[in-house]
Amino acid sequence: MEQVIATDTLSLKQGLIKAPELPEAWPAWREQLQALASDAARKFGPVKYDAAAQAWASRCYAQGFIMLWDNELIDHTSGEWKVEAFCDRAVRDFGGYDLVVLWSNYPLSGVDPRHQLAYYDDLPGGRDGLKKAVARFHARGVRVLVDHKPWVPGVPSGFGNVEDAFAGLVVDCDLDGVYLDCSDGPSDYFRETMARVAGPGKIFISEAPASLDPFGSEIGCWQQMSDDSTAPGTYRNRWLDRNQIVCESRRYFHDPVRELQRGWMNGGGQVIWENVFGYWASYSARCRSWMRLLLPAQRYFADWFISGEWLPHVGGGTATGVYVSEWNHGGTRLWTVVNRRGHTVEKGVLTLPAQPGCQYVDVITGRPFEVLSEKDGKVTLGGRIERDGLAGVLAVKTITPDLAAFLHAQFERFTQADWTAEPWPNEHRKTELPHVLRSVQPAPTASLPTGMIRLPDYSGWMLTRYRMRECGYIAGAVDEKHVYDAFEKPCPYSRVVRIEKVAMDKFPVTNADFLRFIQATGYTPRDSRNFLKHWHQGQPEPGQELHPVVYVSLSDARAYAHWAGKRLPREEEWQLAAQGLEKRLWPWGSEWDASRCNSATTGTTPVNAFPTGCTPEGFMDLSGNVWELTESERSDGHTRYQILKGGCWYRVDNSHWLFDTGAQPADWGAKHLLLCDAWDRCSTIGFRCAVDLME
């Protein structure tokens, strides 16, 4: 068992201050917390928040972490922003959002040299579309932040640094601030620039517990994937200043009830995060039920959590494992209670300081507590606290009409709750949504077209390797792993394939090829942003005719293939062409050889520039020039993606968070997330075509 913590064990370096398990240790522990706060005040001085920002940001208990490519938010076919329906579903499932972070370019960063601000401009409707969506969120009472990633290279044209560019984006789109990825707070320059350019009322929220020096440079931060003490720990930053909102995050986790409990005990919020960089990770039914009860209670009693006197771990549970903290606002007491006993607690559940003339109601379930006894200044309350559950004891002399309406709404939500505890063997579980492959059934052709090579027929197992990134890979494979069971490791994707009577282009489609297509058809995409961005006045640059065409989307490539009487190759067909039946590691053989492909970092090269990189069957330029599209589009209903093959000319090594770069082996695949044509087109992705043969 834990013992009383010595006075020198609490430190300002701890983002989460763990609590002793035994009740007799709590008074001394609280004294240490008070000493810690005094030490911080002496060291860092008074906290100076932006008052306009603090007025709203301290009350943002539900922070939605939203991927901009999620089809639930932006329709992938029409480009329509579906803000109202998106918010409605959040209300039904979680109790609604107070704030959303709109996440953009990771895990796409590094697929090309694009800077991170470009992804906002490439959204459906561009920057103006984002601004209109922000206004619609605001109409629903939801604040909006965008994310900044300091590890992504590139600065927008016209700006000296990326911080200036983000301040401009905040102004242009009437955003409420910036979320700081991989950070514990903004630089002095970023903070001062935001205040000067965007004015008051804008905030920063950081991924790591906010820095104490200077303390107050941001209103909020995360407490992320933290292991707790048996008794719920205390957020350092929340303890030092009640205005700072600390939100719990445990990505990919199906049932984060301990995080919900800790938020309730600390007056902190929750990061609601289902689409984790393109990997769908749903919450359990009971977790959603608790959120629907917890978040309204936190909003209603926000003054207690921000302005009230807070005494963590005052005791009061009649059973070990029931933990209680007290909040006193204007003489009215609210006790936040969590049950970590491992089963439901019933009958006599709490013994608290008696409040003469008061009745005791549970602000979580909306039900009254029964007074079982009252003597010696203590009251024992009867009721029920669910397994892994929450309760909130409010002592009031009179239940006002407003409070009565709130309690009634809570009771209605409580009666619809699902407390089913779903067991699963590991910390994480695989995504529950199937990844549906887009069906393609083209008509076969009678003869082998010029410039194409027939693939050898093959039936059997095929293994593709990939680097496990936070977006995962293809769900449902026999060797599928959860992201965090193999993060950043090379992984296999195995399946049985049957390939017969298929031919593929010897070369990637070139600029000259695509020009002939446009001249023959007059093809113009519905959204022309970034379309053939490397051309000049509708023509390839002189000398670039035999370079692979880039800045084309899947729909552009499919339109070309349809005109040519072909289709895009399936990823398995592309891999068979690159590997051959002997399953070569590289198109030319078993050893890497930089002289056999485009291994520079300066741009594309002609598709026939490396004849020694040819496969024995005659396929050219399969590695290192451009990533190649394949007919591998899949969707789980939220994230749509394709598998790219071959690698590309662009290489950057400053962060392992970046997309796979450089030339890649014949069996390598990379998951590329899709949103809209303007977003998807880039300087490193091209394609070649395939065809089905009658014989």
mmCIF file of N, CA, C and O in Angstrom, residues 61 102 146 156 193 206 228 230 259 261 291 361 381 402 473 487 598 603 668 687:
data_model
loop_
_atom_site.group_PDB
_atom_site.id
_atom_site.type_symbol
_atom_site.label_atom_id
_atom_site.label_comp_id
_atom_site.label_asym_id
_atom_site.label_seq_id
_atom_site.Cartn_x
_atom_site.Cartn_y
_atom_site.Cartn_z
ATOM 1 N N TYR A 61 -15.219 22.377 -21.947
ATOM 2 C CA TYR A 61 -14.973 21.066 -21.349
ATOM 3 C C TYR A 61 -14.929 19.939 -22.375
ATOM 4 O O TYR A 61 -14.363 18.879 -22.094
ATOM 5 N N LEU A 102 -9.585 21.717 -35.782
ATOM 6 C CA LEU A 102 -9.635 21.198 -37.139
ATOM 7 C C LEU A 102 -8.218 20.849 -37.569
ATOM 8 O O LEU A 102 -7.383 21.719 -37.799
ATOM 9 N N VAL A 146 -7.382 25.806 -35.292
ATOM 10 C CA VAL A 146 -6.659 24.970 -36.251
ATOM 11 C C VAL A 146 -5.336 24.568 -35.619
ATOM 12 O O VAL A 146 -4.900 25.147 -34.628
ATOM 13 N N PRO A 156 4.799 29.780 -45.977
ATOM 14 C CA PRO A 156 4.038 30.326 -47.103
ATOM 15 C C PRO A 156 4.722 31.551 -47.715
ATOM 16 O O PRO A 156 5.361 32.342 -47.006
ATOM 17 N N THR A 193 2.787 38.037 -31.547
ATOM 18 C CA THR A 193 2.282 38.250 -32.899
ATOM 19 C C THR A 193 0.786 38.020 -32.964
ATOM 20 O O THR A 193 0.044 38.786 -33.595
ATOM 21 N N SER A 206 -2.010 23.637 -25.964
ATOM 22 C CA SER A 206 -0.854 22.824 -26.317
ATOM 23 C C SER A 206 -1.109 21.351 -26.038
ATOM 24 O O SER A 206 -1.927 20.984 -25.198
ATOM 25 N N ASP A 228 -2.376 6.707 -13.968
ATOM 26 C CA ASP A 228 -2.865 7.361 -12.765
ATOM 27 C C ASP A 228 -2.453 6.587 -11.518
ATOM 28 O O ASP A 228 -2.062 5.416 -11.583
ATOM 29 N N THR A 230 -3.839 5.063 -7.808
ATOM 30 C CA THR A 230 -5.092 4.387 -7.467
ATOM 31 C C THR A 230 -6.186 5.408 -7.189
ATOM 32 O O THR A 230 -7.300 5.308 -7.708
ATOM 33 N N GLU A 259 -10.127 8.404 -17.346
ATOM 34 C CA GLU A 259 -9.860 9.782 -17.764
ATOM 35 C C GLU A 259 -11.076 10.665 -17.488
ATOM 36 O O GLU A 259 -10.936 11.826 -17.062
ATOM 37 N N GLN A 261 -13.243 10.154 -15.115
ATOM 38 C CA GLN A 261 -13.268 10.328 -13.664
ATOM 39 C C GLN A 261 -12.279 11.407 -13.222
ATOM 40 O O GLN A 261 -12.597 12.263 -12.383
ATOM 41 N N MET A 291 -20.116 10.553 -20.823
ATOM 42 C CA MET A 291 -19.865 11.881 -21.389
ATOM 43 C C MET A 291 -21.151 12.699 -21.471
ATOM 44 O O MET A 291 -21.148 13.907 -21.181
ATOM 45 N N VAL A 361 -28.713 16.290 -3.872
ATOM 46 C CA VAL A 361 -29.100 15.747 -5.176
ATOM 47 C C VAL A 361 -27.844 15.372 -5.951
ATOM 48 O O VAL A 361 -26.769 15.974 -5.779
ATOM 49 N N LEU A 381 -25.382 9.350 3.194
ATOM 50 C CA LEU A 381 -26.306 9.384 2.066
ATOM 51 C C LEU A 381 -26.435 8.012 1.437
ATOM 52 O O LEU A 381 -25.440 7.297 1.252
ATOM 53 N N ASP A 402 -34.681 26.533 -12.530
ATOM 54 C CA ASP A 402 -33.600 26.263 -13.480
ATOM 55 C C ASP A 402 -32.851 24.993 -13.109
ATOM 56 O O ASP A 402 -32.562 24.152 -13.970
ATOM 57 N N TYR A 473 -3.274 0.987 -41.518
ATOM 58 C CA TYR A 473 -3.177 0.588 -42.919
ATOM 59 C C TYR A 473 -4.544 0.069 -43.354
ATOM 60 O O TYR A 473 -5.528 0.791 -43.248
ATOM 61 N N PHE A 487 3.781 0.441 -33.838
ATOM 62 C CA PHE A 487 4.013 1.808 -34.307
ATOM 63 C C PHE A 487 5.448 2.009 -34.797
ATOM 64 O O PHE A 487 6.400 1.644 -34.121
ATOM 65 N N ASN A 598 15.664 7.505 -60.120
ATOM 66 C CA ASN A 598 15.754 8.899 -59.700
ATOM 67 C C ASN A 598 15.910 8.930 -58.182
ATOM 68 O O ASN A 598 14.949 8.760 -57.444
ATOM 69 N N GLY A 603 13.583 16.990 -58.218
ATOM 70 C CA GLY A 603 12.411 16.959 -59.071
ATOM 71 C C GLY A 603 12.362 15.715 -59.928
ATOM 72 O O GLY A 603 13.218 14.827 -59.837
ATOM 73 N N TRP A 668 6.644 -2.296 -51.430
ATOM 74 C CA TRP A 668 6.285 -1.289 -50.437
ATOM 75 C C TRP A 668 4.979 -0.609 -50.797
ATOM 76 O O TRP A 668 4.692 -0.350 -51.967
ATOM 77 N N PHE A 687 0.944 8.465 -62.340
ATOM 78 C CA PHE A 687 0.235 7.197 -62.527
ATOM 79 C C PHE A 687 0.631 6.568 -63.851
ATOM 80 O O PHE A 687 1.227 7.210 -64.723
#
